[in-house]
XYZ file of C-alpha atoms in Angstrom:
534
model
C -158.684 -7.231 -18.548
C -162.143 -9.165 -17.232
C -163.797 -9.007 -13.914
C -166.040 -11.942 -12.838
C -168.264 -10.919 -9.774
C -168.392 -12.806 -6.676
C -170.156 -16.253 -6.356
C -172.216 -17.603 -3.169
C -170.973 -20.697 -2.284
C -173.209 -22.310 0.716
C -175.034 -21.063 3.615
C -171.759 -20.538 5.625
C -169.642 -18.999 3.827
C -169.082 -16.788 0.782
C -166.042 -16.752 -1.699
C -165.055 -13.950 -3.308
C -163.833 -14.583 -7.032
C -161.978 -12.802 -8.792
C -160.022 -13.767 -11.469
C -157.230 -11.486 -13.804
C -157.296 -12.954 -17.098
C -154.300 -10.632 -19.038
C -153.554 -11.775 -23.214
C -149.991 -10.731 -24.461
C -151.209 -11.041 -27.970
C -148.472 -9.760 -30.094
C -146.961 -13.697 -27.948
C -150.080 -15.625 -28.129
C -149.532 -16.213 -24.595
C -151.464 -16.214 -21.873
C -151.291 -16.560 -17.998
C -153.698 -16.219 -15.186
C -153.633 -15.875 -11.188
C -156.956 -16.593 -8.820
C -157.120 -15.450 -5.416
C -160.110 -16.610 -3.090
C -161.514 -14.928 -0.492
C -163.652 -17.049 2.200
C -165.609 -14.828 4.931
C -167.606 -16.652 7.927
C -168.110 -15.895 11.370
C -170.617 -15.277 13.887
C -173.470 -12.852 15.886
C -176.350 -13.605 18.615
C -177.703 -11.790 21.342
C -178.168 -13.487 24.877
C -180.254 -11.566 27.249
C -180.608 -13.272 30.745
C -182.209 -12.540 34.555
C -181.435 -14.707 37.970
C -183.264 -14.284 40.709
C -181.793 -14.953 44.089
C -178.351 -15.868 43.888
C -175.973 -16.587 46.749
C -174.263 -15.415 48.684
C -176.588 -12.976 49.291
C -179.739 -13.758 47.600
C -179.091 -10.659 45.273
C -181.718 -10.066 41.465
C -179.350 -9.641 38.409
C -179.925 -9.531 33.986
C -177.403 -9.374 32.076
C -176.892 -8.878 28.157
C -174.345 -9.555 25.580
C -173.928 -9.513 21.591
C -170.864 -11.045 20.580
C -169.778 -10.768 16.680
C -167.267 -12.326 14.989
C -165.604 -12.157 11.838
C -162.704 -14.834 9.933
C -161.300 -13.973 6.768
C -159.674 -16.165 4.680
C -157.486 -15.742 2.004
C -156.296 -18.490 -0.607
C -153.628 -17.086 -2.534
C -152.522 -20.529 -4.060
C -153.452 -23.989 -3.196
C -151.091 -24.377 -0.402
C -151.010 -21.366 0.927
C -153.775 -19.024 2.460
C -154.012 -16.815 5.342
C -156.560 -15.883 8.119
C -157.818 -12.902 10.135
C -159.762 -13.221 12.540
C -161.825 -10.123 14.813
C -164.524 -10.176 17.929
C -166.230 -8.204 19.776
C -169.048 -8.489 22.190
C -170.817 -5.472 23.975
C -171.403 -7.288 27.100
C -171.765 -7.723 31.979
C -170.866 -10.907 31.376
C -167.139 -12.002 32.596
C -164.040 -11.627 30.059
C -162.020 -14.944 28.855
C -161.023 -17.552 31.475
C -156.935 -17.175 32.000
C -156.250 -21.083 32.737
C -153.921 -21.414 35.261
C -153.966 -18.757 37.181
C -155.360 -15.477 36.725
C -154.123 -11.943 36.646
C -152.025 -10.344 39.099
C -154.871 -7.236 39.415
C -158.681 -6.782 37.893
C -158.525 -3.501 37.526
C -157.494 -1.723 34.282
C -156.483 1.952 33.890
C -158.055 3.615 30.601
C -155.386 6.806 28.791
C -156.622 9.461 32.045
C -154.814 6.369 34.739
C -158.829 6.433 35.655
C -158.922 2.332 37.237
C -162.160 0.484 36.446
C -163.099 -3.085 37.942
C -162.470 -5.693 34.950
C -165.478 -7.794 34.914
C -166.787 -9.897 38.556
C -163.398 -8.927 40.030
C -165.824 -8.992 43.255
C -168.859 -7.591 45.129
C -170.524 -4.744 45.939
C -173.922 -3.200 48.036
C -174.559 -6.956 48.203
C -174.839 -7.403 44.226
C -173.216 -9.286 41.472
C -171.187 -6.506 39.267
C -169.654 -5.818 36.166
C -167.310 -3.540 33.885
C -169.057 -3.089 30.689
C -166.466 -4.583 28.209
C -166.834 -3.299 24.600
C -163.179 -3.729 22.939
C -162.181 -5.362 19.455
C -159.759 -8.559 19.393
C -158.314 -10.355 16.965
C -158.727 -13.281 17.666
C -156.290 -15.087 14.492
C -153.876 -13.993 12.236
C -152.421 -16.562 11.305
C -150.957 -18.412 8.022
C -150.733 -21.915 7.432
C -148.154 -23.355 4.083
C -148.670 -26.980 2.751
C -144.851 -28.539 2.592
C -143.943 -31.744 1.411
C -143.140 -32.486 5.481
C -146.780 -31.138 6.710
C -148.583 -27.960 7.001
C -146.520 -25.291 8.410
C -148.393 -22.382 10.591
C -147.454 -19.481 11.898
C -149.435 -16.077 14.256
C -152.482 -16.046 16.403
C -154.188 -19.241 15.522
C -157.112 -21.025 17.822
C -156.658 -23.570 19.609
C -158.720 -26.705 20.274
C -157.626 -29.874 22.932
C -160.194 -33.301 23.695
C -163.852 -31.969 25.062
C -162.223 -28.823 26.163
C -161.387 -28.539 29.841
C -157.746 -26.571 28.845
C -158.287 -25.328 25.702
C -161.430 -24.654 23.951
C -161.727 -22.822 20.276
C -165.978 -23.382 20.102
C -168.061 -20.279 19.802
C -170.751 -20.148 22.100
C -173.259 -16.802 22.258
C -172.919 -17.682 25.717
C -169.119 -17.648 26.587
C -165.530 -15.699 26.723
C -163.431 -15.580 23.775
C -162.012 -19.165 22.053
C -158.527 -20.528 22.569
C -155.119 -19.177 21.052
C -151.790 -18.700 21.225
C -149.436 -17.342 18.960
C -147.696 -19.933 17.863
C -145.031 -21.323 14.567
C -146.129 -25.170 14.265
C -145.587 -28.073 12.124
C -148.992 -30.339 11.970
C -147.882 -33.405 9.429
C -150.893 -35.673 8.669
C -150.193 -40.428 8.435
C -153.611 -40.490 7.549
C -154.428 -43.094 11.116
C -153.106 -40.354 13.135
C -151.184 -36.814 12.817
C -148.306 -35.075 15.040
C -148.630 -31.028 15.866
C -145.421 -29.705 17.108
C -145.586 -25.773 18.556
C -143.155 -23.342 19.739
C -145.258 -20.934 21.438
C -145.549 -17.220 23.073
C -147.611 -16.422 26.236
C -148.689 -12.286 25.803
C -148.122 -10.076 29.581
C -151.219 -10.713 31.436
C -151.880 -14.205 30.368
C -152.374 -16.485 33.331
C -149.511 -18.354 34.755
C -147.465 -15.083 33.849
C -145.847 -12.316 34.998
C -146.631 -8.896 34.095
C -142.906 -8.048 33.386
C -142.606 -10.641 30.786
C -143.604 -12.804 28.154
C -143.491 -16.842 28.511
C -142.646 -19.154 26.683
C -144.098 -23.224 25.900
C -143.527 -25.800 23.404
C -145.739 -28.249 22.965
C -146.721 -31.822 21.379
C -150.016 -33.090 20.494
C -150.346 -36.664 19.146
C -153.657 -37.820 17.680
C -155.400 -40.779 16.267
C -158.137 -40.192 14.614
C -160.864 -42.018 11.646
C -163.897 -40.542 10.515
C -166.993 -40.419 13.348
C -169.185 -40.294 10.210
C -168.339 -43.520 8.969
C -169.802 -46.133 11.544
C -171.683 -47.778 9.209
C -169.094 -48.888 7.432
C -166.369 -49.444 10.364
C -168.242 -50.028 12.826
C -166.308 -47.542 15.053
C -164.791 -43.844 15.275
C -162.845 -43.218 17.675
C -159.919 -40.503 18.453
C -157.225 -40.682 21.149
C -154.701 -38.281 21.754
C -152.490 -36.989 23.935
C -150.204 -33.583 24.536
C -147.434 -32.969 26.426
C -145.922 -28.700 27.192
C -143.359 -27.833 28.659
C -144.343 -23.793 29.789
C -141.986 -21.636 30.983
C -141.710 -18.002 32.234
C -138.082 -16.988 33.154
C -139.117 -13.944 35.591
C -141.690 -15.573 37.126
C -139.546 -18.799 38.474
C -141.975 -20.953 36.660
C -142.280 -24.536 35.360
C -145.066 -25.914 34.107
C -145.423 -30.282 32.651
C -149.034 -29.818 31.366
C -150.043 -33.411 30.367
C -153.518 -33.409 28.716
C -155.069 -36.885 27.595
C -158.273 -37.848 25.935
C -160.978 -40.498 23.958
C -163.363 -40.000 21.771
C -165.580 -42.916 20.731
C -168.555 -43.049 18.640
C -170.949 -46.668 17.795
C -174.015 -46.578 15.859
C -176.219 -45.475 19.081
C -173.703 -44.360 21.799
C -171.175 -41.621 22.427
C -167.473 -41.672 25.081
C -165.992 -39.317 25.529
C -163.651 -38.704 28.599
C -160.415 -35.854 28.845
C -158.283 -34.891 31.468
C -155.594 -32.045 32.412
C -152.055 -32.593 34.825
C -150.137 -30.046 35.099
C -147.401 -30.118 37.581
C -144.405 -27.968 37.902
C -143.608 -24.829 40.239
C -144.111 -20.987 40.390
C -142.491 -17.396 41.963
C -145.710 -15.925 39.957
C -147.894 -14.245 41.720
C -151.378 -14.422 39.367
C -152.008 -18.156 41.432
C -153.236 -16.549 44.096
C -157.213 -17.166 43.302
C -155.724 -20.971 43.375
C -154.035 -20.681 46.300
C -151.246 -19.606 45.629
C -148.870 -16.952 47.781
C -149.079 -13.028 47.388
C -146.435 -10.970 46.231
C -143.196 -9.910 47.340
C -143.319 -6.314 48.963
C -139.668 -6.239 47.004
C -137.542 -7.731 45.439
C -133.712 -8.314 46.032
C -132.540 -9.886 42.677
C -133.329 -6.964 40.856
C -136.974 -7.997 39.279
C -139.543 -5.514 38.620
C -141.593 -5.281 42.652
C -144.624 -7.131 43.463
C -143.837 -9.764 40.561
C -142.647 -12.131 43.006
C -143.694 -14.802 45.886
C -141.593 -14.344 48.412
C -140.986 -18.351 47.767
C -141.260 -20.666 45.343
C -145.002 -23.242 45.162
C -145.108 -26.146 43.756
C -148.102 -26.666 41.453
C -149.646 -30.626 41.006
C -153.546 -30.692 39.833
C -155.764 -32.667 38.157
C -158.985 -32.378 35.910
C -160.866 -34.532 34.695
C -164.233 -34.934 32.117
C -166.470 -37.752 31.111
C -168.750 -38.003 29.221
C -171.762 -39.868 27.528
C -174.622 -39.889 25.390
C -176.904 -42.727 24.269
C -179.198 -42.489 21.167
C -182.786 -44.314 21.524
C -183.648 -46.533 18.508
C -180.687 -45.493 16.795
C -180.044 -46.912 13.329
C -177.527 -47.719 10.403
C -179.097 -44.516 8.585
C -179.756 -42.383 11.998
C -176.983 -43.478 14.314
C -175.448 -40.626 16.960
C -172.779 -39.353 14.658
C -174.739 -39.046 11.915
C -177.853 -36.650 14.161
C -174.794 -34.486 15.850
C -173.265 -33.988 12.252
C -176.696 -32.459 11.141
C -177.390 -30.697 14.443
C -173.912 -28.342 13.637
C -174.758 -28.128 10.078
C -178.299 -28.114 8.744
C -181.418 -26.183 10.150
C -184.147 -28.420 12.431
C -186.715 -28.956 9.794
C -184.076 -30.684 7.587
C -183.430 -32.854 10.950
C -184.475 -36.690 11.362
C -186.471 -36.951 14.673
C -183.990 -38.033 17.625
C -183.981 -39.203 21.324
C -180.905 -38.749 22.975
C -180.296 -39.966 26.670
C -176.393 -38.027 28.375
C -174.078 -38.064 31.187
C -171.893 -35.064 31.558
C -169.769 -35.810 35.106
C -166.633 -34.027 36.041
C -163.415 -33.107 38.674
C -162.280 -29.679 39.136
C -159.458 -30.185 41.988
C -159.200 -27.338 44.629
C -158.064 -26.982 48.089
C -158.995 -25.230 51.434
C -156.096 -22.720 50.524
C -158.233 -21.003 47.983
C -160.208 -19.761 50.448
C -157.539 -18.367 52.753
C -156.292 -14.396 52.297
C -152.745 -14.194 50.605
C -149.269 -14.114 52.409
C -151.046 -16.235 54.968
C -148.806 -19.531 56.055
C -151.292 -22.271 54.652
C -150.932 -20.067 50.912
C -147.229 -20.129 50.390
C -145.981 -23.334 48.671
C -148.712 -25.317 47.393
C -150.996 -25.530 44.654
C -153.536 -27.740 44.339
C -156.013 -26.520 42.464
C -157.640 -25.830 39.054
C -159.982 -24.162 36.314
C -162.145 -25.447 34.422
C -162.140 -23.306 30.115
C -165.626 -21.331 30.477
C -167.370 -22.940 28.301
C -167.772 -26.168 30.335
C -171.453 -24.907 32.128
C -172.923 -28.341 33.389
C -175.698 -25.830 34.600
C -177.354 -22.588 33.987
C -177.462 -21.383 37.601
C -174.845 -23.705 39.563
C -171.658 -23.089 37.431
C -172.782 -19.472 36.161
C -170.681 -16.619 33.956
C -173.636 -13.627 36.932
C -171.911 -15.430 40.251
C -169.402 -13.290 42.224
C -165.773 -14.431 41.665
C -165.041 -15.728 44.896
C -161.853 -18.264 45.168
C -162.657 -21.600 45.429
C -166.214 -21.471 44.660
C -167.047 -22.857 40.858
C -168.888 -19.770 38.990
C -168.982 -19.282 35.017
C -164.846 -21.366 35.500
C -165.242 -24.743 37.424
C -162.505 -25.207 39.959
C -162.621 -27.114 43.676
C -165.741 -28.935 42.682
C -167.191 -32.529 41.436
C -170.435 -32.431 39.530
C -173.452 -34.804 37.168
C -175.832 -33.725 34.966
C -177.989 -36.085 33.498
C -180.419 -34.688 30.664
C -182.642 -36.336 27.651
C -182.964 -34.273 24.399
C -185.918 -34.563 21.951
C -185.730 -33.167 18.758
C -188.606 -32.993 15.799
C -187.621 -31.435 12.816
C -191.453 -29.856 13.248
C -190.960 -27.581 16.187
C -187.536 -28.396 17.269
C -185.564 -30.299 20.296
C -187.138 -29.673 23.656
C -184.965 -31.140 27.266
C -184.786 -31.460 30.698
C -182.028 -31.837 32.538
C -180.659 -32.199 36.272
C -177.460 -31.265 37.999
C -175.681 -32.300 41.419
C -172.459 -30.356 42.564
C -170.524 -30.879 45.722
C -167.198 -28.565 47.120
C -163.668 -30.850 47.231
C -162.352 -28.439 49.664
C -163.983 -26.028 51.996
C -163.031 -23.017 54.031
C -161.213 -24.204 57.118
C -161.429 -20.166 58.050
C -164.900 -20.929 58.355
C -165.375 -20.518 62.050
C -166.464 -18.614 65.248
C -162.646 -18.411 66.439
C -160.706 -17.187 63.519
C -161.229 -13.860 62.535
C -161.489 -13.486 58.369
C -165.493 -15.078 58.919
C -165.893 -12.968 61.711
C -167.622 -9.936 60.064
C -170.948 -10.166 57.979
C -170.144 -8.539 55.332
C -167.989 -9.146 51.610
C -163.959 -8.075 51.477
C -164.653 -5.449 49.126
C -160.878 -4.276 47.342
C -161.519 -3.708 43.709
C -158.053 -3.905 43.015
C -156.783 -7.163 44.669
C -157.371 -9.963 43.299
C -158.443 -12.254 46.013
C -161.453 -11.941 46.911
C -162.183 -13.509 50.780
C -165.787 -13.967 51.322
C -166.891 -16.254 54.238
C -168.367 -18.949 52.851
C -167.297 -22.811 51.399
C -168.309 -23.866 54.902
C -169.881 -27.297 53.674
C -169.372 -28.966 50.886
C -173.235 -29.005 49.343
C -173.592 -26.510 45.998
C -176.962 -28.175 45.726
C -179.626 -29.552 43.284
C -180.877 -28.183 39.820
C -183.104 -28.770 37.431
C -183.166 -26.978 33.941
C -185.063 -27.165 30.687
C -183.901 -26.031 27.351
C -184.977 -25.465 23.416
C -183.869 -25.278 20.461
C -184.698 -24.170 16.958
C -181.859 -23.550 13.959
C -184.052 -22.029 11.021
C -182.982 -23.361 7.167
C -179.797 -19.944 7.170
C -178.372 -21.777 10.647
C -180.407 -19.044 12.548
C -180.641 -20.917 15.852
C -183.177 -19.415 19.281
C -183.066 -20.200 22.163
C -185.027 -20.736 25.750
C -183.648 -21.785 29.228
C -184.682 -21.799 32.413
C -184.128 -23.194 35.856
C -183.764 -23.007 39.283
C -181.871 -24.158 41.650
C -182.119 -25.592 45.203
C -178.761 -23.626 46.275
C -176.407 -26.396 48.718
C -175.398 -24.935 52.217
C -171.787 -24.239 51.230
C -172.958 -20.860 49.331
C -174.500 -19.952 53.454
C -172.071 -16.945 54.597
C -170.863 -17.076 58.169
C -172.710 -15.979 60.388
C -176.423 -15.275 57.467
C -178.947 -16.903 56.436
C -178.640 -18.386 53.011
C -181.254 -18.016 50.857
C -182.637 -21.563 49.182
C -183.884 -21.253 45.779
C -182.776 -19.481 42.849
C -184.243 -19.135 39.100
C -183.240 -17.557 36.164
C -184.855 -17.370 32.299
C -181.898 -16.854 29.434
C -182.816 -15.714 25.930
C -180.340 -16.046 22.728
C -180.551 -16.044 19.213
C -177.170 -17.209 18.002
C -175.909 -17.944 13.776
C -172.774 -18.937 12.042
C -172.085 -18.517 8.453
């Protein structure tokens, strides 16, 4: 028997090869078996502090230490096994729930003690969260290449378009990547591919109740070409459509989720766009932060108490994202696609000098009934609001995960918002990349309770109830979220360790002013980060 030591293949992954050779001398025959194990992962440290954050001018400091590891075993060329584990010490929010929220904002430990989930509320005029120290299995699936396509089954990462709904990209600032427990078949026809998914959503996931699981049947079709091949073809593109039929029987939830996207690369220009359009109906109480109704005190049809609303609610929401980039003085050898590819794969000193101007614009629907207390007249029959994925963070302070979670107001997850971001990035292999950004934002729907005649907004302090998923704060009486100026710096070593510094100043708009209270107009903050992917 012969044992071959592990070999380092590249900077991003370590390939461990174990080869065993058995010689059958008497038979004059030799047989071989080989298994490879590839290891990749990510790690980071993020510290930030913000001063004067609305609605009550609170100061906040936070630290996040994410660590993740992905193991890929490949017994044969056609068969692979994946296991992904993520852990984060943090007082940042946890993962986003996309089309609603969990039915409760507190969880109990083994002794029955209830603790609020991250940023479920505010207390003592300042934001707070629970330190979350949980190990999550983010991937546990296999793939097998068949004659008709790639078969996948298990808990797998999911991504779509620009990531406003499904986003499996890792950043040191956000929550966990999108995953789903699914059985899938993806067939590649070179110019396009088709994916078929049967997905299971476990208890506690947004848009389900706590008593059972939900199902989804999904079809994804993508027309594609290689963006790195812009020089020869003149254009690189991806065009895609995803349709998902989501259902949960015990809460009478039925959703049709349509997601469309497009990406185009020219030599110096990039255009990306995505729209998300979910429609359907539900009696799930998990949509209260989006203006949905509260659970009934009793369920006459025999389902568990509190698992359904008294009336069915219609869902019709909309979100869109537009991204434009232009590289100044680009050429065939320094196209925008090659610049972005170098930023993903190379250290700063291996890259070329570049100047890139970018525009990011987004819209996510909302409704005035998001601000209402659950069970009021305006919150029982229609849900027109939506949330974007937590990775969509166009501003450091205005759309920040340390803002308190107030229904109808944007924070770490955008809702009820229109925004524009203009930025410029200059990168030089000698010192790294630096660039300013200017952001404007507004609410799409204002709080109709914001008047002296309504008793909800005559109190002078936030409503605090850690066990209530609805956070009624008397803000949102104006459309303006304000303006912000940010500056960022990045440097990546040859070992793929990225150092980052961010700073910003936010001139707060009147939408954050609490009823009958003064508003701190100026918010500023700083963030330092170290992250690596290997």
